[in-house]
PDB file of C-alpha atoms in Angstrom:
ATOM      1  CA  MET A 271     100.666 110.155  92.743  1.00  0.00           C
ATOM      2  CA  PRO A 272     101.277 111.550  96.224  1.00  0.00           C
ATOM      3  CA  ARG A 273     102.254 109.087  98.929  1.00  0.00           C
ATOM      4  CA  VAL A 274     102.411 109.240 102.714  1.00  0.00           C
ATOM      5  CA  VAL A 275     104.425 106.771 104.776  1.00  0.00           C
ATOM      6  CA  ALA A 276     104.767 106.026 108.474  1.00  0.00           C
ATOM      7  CA  GLU A 277     106.612 103.331 110.346  1.00  0.00           C
ATOM      8  CA  ALA A 278     106.870 101.941 113.846  1.00  0.00           C
ATOM      9  CA  TRP A 279     108.538  99.079 115.686  1.00  0.00           C
ATOM     10  CA  VAL A 280     106.735  96.940 118.269  1.00  0.00           C
ATOM     11  CA  PRO A 281     108.110  94.229 120.602  1.00  0.00           C
ATOM     12  CA  VAL A 282     105.748  91.505 119.375  1.00  0.00           C
ATOM     13  CA  ALA A 283     105.962  88.858 116.642  1.00  0.00           C
ATOM     14  CA  PRO A 284     104.682  89.721 113.147  1.00  0.00           C
ATOM     15  CA  GLU A 285     101.728  87.342 113.632  1.00  0.00           C
ATOM     16  CA  VAL A 286     100.581  89.347 116.650  1.00  0.00           C
ATOM     17  CA  ALA A 287     101.332  92.735 115.086  1.00  0.00           C
ATOM     18  CA  PHE A 288      99.347  91.796 111.982  1.00  0.00           C
ATOM     19  CA  ALA A 289      96.458  90.419 114.052  1.00  0.00           C
ATOM     20  CA  VAL A 290      96.232  93.650 116.069  1.00  0.00           C
ATOM     21  CA  SER A 291      96.101  95.662 112.835  1.00  0.00           C
ATOM     22  CA  GLN A 292      93.154  93.596 111.618  1.00  0.00           C
ATOM     23  CA  THR A 293      90.989  93.749 114.725  1.00  0.00           C
ATOM     24  CA  THR A 294      87.390  94.824 114.212  1.00  0.00           C
ATOM     25  CA  GLY A 295      84.442  96.088 116.222  1.00  0.00           C
ATOM     26  CA  GLU A 296      84.888  97.443 119.731  1.00  0.00           C
ATOM     27  CA  VAL A 297      88.503  96.274 119.892  1.00  0.00           C
ATOM     28  CA  ARG A 298      89.343  98.314 116.779  1.00  0.00           C
ATOM     29  CA  LEU A 299      87.595 101.361 118.193  1.00  0.00           C
ATOM     30  CA  ARG A 300      89.614 100.930 121.392  1.00  0.00           C
ATOM     31  CA  TRP A 301      92.891 101.648 119.625  1.00  0.00           C
ATOM     32  CA  ASP A 302      92.289 103.190 116.183  1.00  0.00           C
ATOM     33  CA  PRO A 303      91.856 106.994 116.432  1.00  0.00           C
ATOM     34  CA  PHE A 304      91.073 107.280 112.720  1.00  0.00           C
ATOM     35  CA  VAL A 305      87.945 105.116 112.799  1.00  0.00           C
ATOM     36  CA  ARG A 306      84.594 106.275 114.141  1.00  0.00           C
ATOM     37  CA  ALA A 307      82.752 103.237 112.732  1.00  0.00           C
ATOM     38  CA  GLN A 308      83.842 100.279 110.622  1.00  0.00           C
ATOM     39  CA  HIS A 309      82.392  96.998 109.443  1.00  0.00           C
ATOM     40  CA  LEU A 310      83.048  94.279 106.914  1.00  0.00           C
ATOM     41  CA  VAL A 311      80.537  93.822 104.096  1.00  0.00           C
ATOM     42  CA  ASP A 312      79.105  90.307 103.739  1.00  0.00           C
ATOM     43  CA  ALA A 313      82.031  88.722 105.588  1.00  0.00           C
ATOM     44  CA  GLU A 314      82.949  87.723 109.124  1.00  0.00           C
ATOM     45  CA  VAL A 315      86.716  88.074 108.741  1.00  0.00           C
ATOM     46  CA  PRO A 316      89.039  90.114 106.516  1.00  0.00           C
ATOM     47  CA  ALA A 317      90.274  88.434 103.315  1.00  0.00           C
ATOM     48  CA  LYS A 318      91.290  89.354  99.773  1.00  0.00           C
ATOM     49  CA  GLY A 319      88.244  90.716  97.948  1.00  0.00           C
ATOM     50  CA  VAL A 320      86.299  91.561 101.126  1.00  0.00           C
ATOM     51  CA  ARG A 321      84.904  95.073 101.335  1.00  0.00           C
ATOM     52  CA  THR A 322      84.997  97.301 104.399  1.00  0.00           C
ATOM     53  CA  VAL A 323      82.922 100.380 105.164  1.00  0.00           C
ATOM     54  CA  THR A 324      84.792 102.907 107.285  1.00  0.00           C
ATOM     55  CA  ARG A 325      83.581 106.209 108.658  1.00  0.00           C
ATOM     56  CA  ALA A 326      86.516 108.360 109.682  1.00  0.00           C
ATOM     57  CA  ARG A 327      86.626 110.292 112.924  1.00  0.00           C
ATOM     58  CA  LEU A 328      86.733 113.460 110.818  1.00  0.00           C
ATOM     59  CA  GLY A 329      83.572 112.417 108.969  1.00  0.00           C
ATOM     60  CA  PRO A 330      84.311 111.060 105.479  1.00  0.00           C
ATOM     61  CA  ARG A 331      83.022 107.587 104.609  1.00  0.00           C
ATOM     62  CA  MET A 332      84.899 105.132 102.408  1.00  0.00           C
ATOM     63  CA  VAL A 333      84.194 101.693 101.036  1.00  0.00           C
ATOM     64  CA  SER A 334      87.453  99.873 100.452  1.00  0.00           C
ATOM     65  CA  GLN A 335      88.324  96.413  99.234  1.00  0.00           C
ATOM     66  CA  TYR A 336      91.184  94.199 100.322  1.00  0.00           C
ATOM     67  CA  ALA A 337      93.450  93.939  97.266  1.00  0.00           C
ATOM     68  CA  SER A 338      95.730  91.591  99.191  1.00  0.00           C
ATOM     69  CA  TYR A 339      95.612  89.825 102.523  1.00  0.00           C
ATOM     70  CA  ARG A 340      98.783  87.910 103.431  1.00  0.00           C
ATOM     71  CA  PRO A 341      99.028  87.241 107.168  1.00  0.00           C
ATOM     72  CA  PRO A 342     101.379  87.948 108.840  1.00  0.00           C
ATOM     73  CA  THR A 343     103.357  89.987 106.310  1.00  0.00           C
ATOM     74  CA  SER A 344     101.097  92.415 104.471  1.00  0.00           C
ATOM     75  CA  VAL A 345      97.689  93.750 103.663  1.00  0.00           C
ATOM     76  CA  GLY A 346      96.569  96.104 100.912  1.00  0.00           C
ATOM     77  CA  MET A 347      93.373  97.953 100.129  1.00  0.00           C
ATOM     78  CA  THR A 348      91.907 100.117  97.401  1.00  0.00           C
ATOM     79  CA  MET A 349      89.050 102.576  97.543  1.00  0.00           C
ATOM     80  CA  VAL A 350      85.875 101.423  95.823  1.00  0.00           C
ATOM     81  CA  GLU A 351      83.752 104.396  96.881  1.00  0.00           C
ATOM     82  CA  GLY A 352      84.828 107.411  98.845  1.00  0.00           C
ATOM     83  CA  PRO A 353      84.859 111.142  99.423  1.00  0.00           C
ATOM     84  CA  TRP A 354      84.321 113.302  96.349  1.00  0.00           C
ATOM     85  CA  PHE A 355      87.837 114.761  96.522  1.00  0.00           C
ATOM     86  CA  PHE A 356      89.640 111.415  96.029  1.00  0.00           C
ATOM     87  CA  ASP A 357      89.999 110.232  92.468  1.00  0.00           C
ATOM     88  CA  SER A 358      91.782 107.187  93.858  1.00  0.00           C
ATOM     89  CA  PHE A 359      93.081 105.997  97.201  1.00  0.00           C
ATOM     90  CA  GLY A 360      94.992 102.905  98.259  1.00  0.00           C
ATOM     91  CA  GLY A 361      97.033 101.679 101.146  1.00  0.00           C
ATOM     92  CA  GLY A 362      99.390  98.943 102.149  1.00  0.00           C
ATOM     93  CA  TRP A 363     100.630  97.821 105.534  1.00  0.00           C
ATOM     94  CA  ARG A 364     103.766  95.646 105.717  1.00  0.00           C
ATOM     95  CA  PHE A 365     105.041  93.770 108.775  1.00  0.00           C
ATOM     96  CA  THR A 366     108.583  92.387 108.921  1.00  0.00           C
ATOM     97  CA  PRO A 367     110.477  90.713 111.758  1.00  0.00           C
ATOM     98  CA  GLU A 368     113.154  92.975 113.210  1.00  0.00           C
ATOM     99  CA  ASP A 369     115.243  92.711 116.356  1.00  0.00           C
ATOM    100  CA  ARG A 370     116.177  95.874 118.218  1.00  0.00           C
ATOM    101  CA  ASP A 371     118.642  95.874 121.090  1.00  0.00           C
ATOM    102  CA  GLY A 372     118.300  92.103 121.387  1.00  0.00           C
ATOM    103  CA  VAL A 373     114.494  92.223 121.504  1.00  0.00           C
ATOM    104  CA  ALA A 374     112.533  90.366 118.825  1.00  0.00           C
ATOM    105  CA  GLY A 375     109.788  92.444 117.299  1.00  0.00           C
ATOM    106  CA  THR A 376     108.138  93.731 114.156  1.00  0.00           C
ATOM    107  CA  ARG A 377     108.772  96.731 111.950  1.00  0.00           C
ATOM    108  CA  ALA A 378     105.574  98.045 110.405  1.00  0.00           C
ATOM    109  CA  VAL A 379     105.541 100.343 107.393  1.00  0.00           C
ATOM    110  CA  TRP A 380     102.216 101.805 106.320  1.00  0.00           C
ATOM    111  CA  LYS A 381     101.869 103.593 102.972  1.00  0.00           C
ATOM    112  CA  TYR A 382      98.934 105.392 101.398  1.00  0.00           C
ATOM    113  CA  THR A 383      98.771 106.729  97.846  1.00  0.00           C
ATOM    114  CA  TYR A 384      96.046 108.956  96.504  1.00  0.00           C
ATOM    115  CA  ALA A 385      94.972 111.235  93.702  1.00  0.00           C
ATOM    116  CA  ILE A 386      92.846 114.353  94.131  1.00  0.00           C
ATOM    117  CA  ARG A 387      89.989 115.425  91.889  1.00  0.00           C
ATOM    118  CA  PRO A 388      89.258 117.604  90.095  1.00  0.00           C
ATOM    119  CA  GLY A 389      92.683 117.941  88.522  1.00  0.00           C
ATOM    120  CA  TRP A 390      92.764 121.726  88.778  1.00  0.00           C
ATOM    121  CA  LEU A 391      92.483 121.399  92.563  1.00  0.00           C
ATOM    122  CA  ARG A 392      95.611 119.221  92.901  1.00  0.00           C
ATOM    123  CA  PRO A 393      98.192 122.017  93.302  1.00  0.00           C
ATOM    124  CA  VAL A 394      96.351 123.284  96.382  1.00  0.00           C
ATOM    125  CA  ALA A 395      94.814 120.071  97.722  1.00  0.00           C
ATOM    126  CA  GLU A 396      97.824 117.743  97.474  1.00  0.00           C
ATOM    127  CA  PRO A 397      99.994 119.697  99.963  1.00  0.00           C
ATOM    128  CA  ILE A 398      97.011 119.805 102.329  1.00  0.00           C
ATOM    129  CA  GLY A 399      96.533 116.058 101.789  1.00  0.00           C
ATOM    130  CA  GLN A 400     100.206 115.404 102.499  1.00  0.00           C
ATOM    131  CA  TRP A 401      99.975 117.298 105.767  1.00  0.00           C
ATOM    132  CA  LEU A 402      96.590 115.936 106.876  1.00  0.00           C
ATOM    133  CA  LEU A 403      97.049 112.315 105.767  1.00  0.00           C
ATOM    134  CA  GLY A 404     100.630 112.348 107.025  1.00  0.00           C
ATOM    135  CA  ARG A 405      99.473 113.467 110.446  1.00  0.00           C
ATOM    136  CA  GLU A 406      96.653 110.899 110.485  1.00  0.00           C
ATOM    137  CA  ILE A 407      98.882 107.963 109.475  1.00  0.00           C
ATOM    138  CA  ARG A 408     101.554 108.888 112.050  1.00  0.00           C
ATOM    139  CA  THR A 409      98.918 109.206 114.784  1.00  0.00           C
ATOM    140  CA  ARG A 410      97.284 105.963 113.702  1.00  0.00           C
ATOM    141  CA  ILE A 411     100.467 103.873 113.579  1.00  0.00           C
ATOM    142  CA  ALA A 412     101.512 105.232 116.989  1.00  0.00           C
ATOM    143  CA  ALA A 413      98.118 104.170 118.384  1.00  0.00           C
ATOM    144  CA  TRP A 414      98.545 100.734 116.789  1.00  0.00           C
ATOM    145  CA  ALA A 415     101.983 100.430 118.415  1.00  0.00           C
ATOM    146  CA  ARG A 416     100.446 101.194 121.822  1.00  0.00           C
ATOM    147  CA  ALA A 417      97.691  98.650 121.084  1.00  0.00           C
ATOM    148  CA  CYS A 418     100.391  96.014 120.562  1.00  0.00           C
ATOM    149  CA  GLU A 419     101.114  96.397 124.287  1.00  0.00           C
ATOM    150  CA  ASP A 420      97.488  96.635 125.457  1.00  0.00           C
ATOM    151  CA  PRO A 421      96.465  93.343 127.145  1.00  0.00           C
ATOM    152  CA  VAL A 422      92.805  93.738 126.120  1.00  0.00           C
ATOM    153  CA  VAL A 423      93.668  94.251 122.450  1.00  0.00           C
ATOM    154  CA  LEU A 424      96.316  91.502 122.491  1.00  0.00           C
ATOM    155  CA  ARG A 425      93.872  89.007 124.000  1.00  0.00           C
ATOM    156  CA  ALA A 426      91.235  89.785 121.374  1.00  0.00           C
ATOM    157  CA  ALA A 427      93.711  89.787 118.482  1.00  0.00           C
ATOM    158  CA  THR A 428      95.267  86.458 119.387  1.00  0.00           C
ATOM    159  CA  ALA A 429      91.935  84.756 120.196  1.00  0.00           C
ATOM    160  CA  ARG A 430      90.987  84.577 116.507  1.00  0.00           C
TER     161      ARG A 430
END
């Protein structure tokens, strides 16, 4: 299965980095360039088993479910319902403490795996998916890293 990976380092503790990644509502829209609209289904806060409906900036809609939720170290999701061209889609975000140049911070690694359907389309669609999803995940993690220094986002993320 194809996989795209991006990573970033931020000068905040893993608890804060994780909390920023899990913001919702207007705060999420403030930093996340991928999301046009997003909401939890029948839940107030993210947790294992909770479903999320996300409409991407580029248009596709996906219902995903938290497969794991382990603050402040990791979160994983799988697609329950999504665009016709994905046979499967899943992602995982990992946050580990890491010092750089004497500054305590967090290294984040985000990975997405996917399969394209129909099968005959894979030879053409997978390279496009690698390019497009790769660009989206790099843009998204860079925006998250900037959000980890945004006082408005930090206040909202740590107020939970």
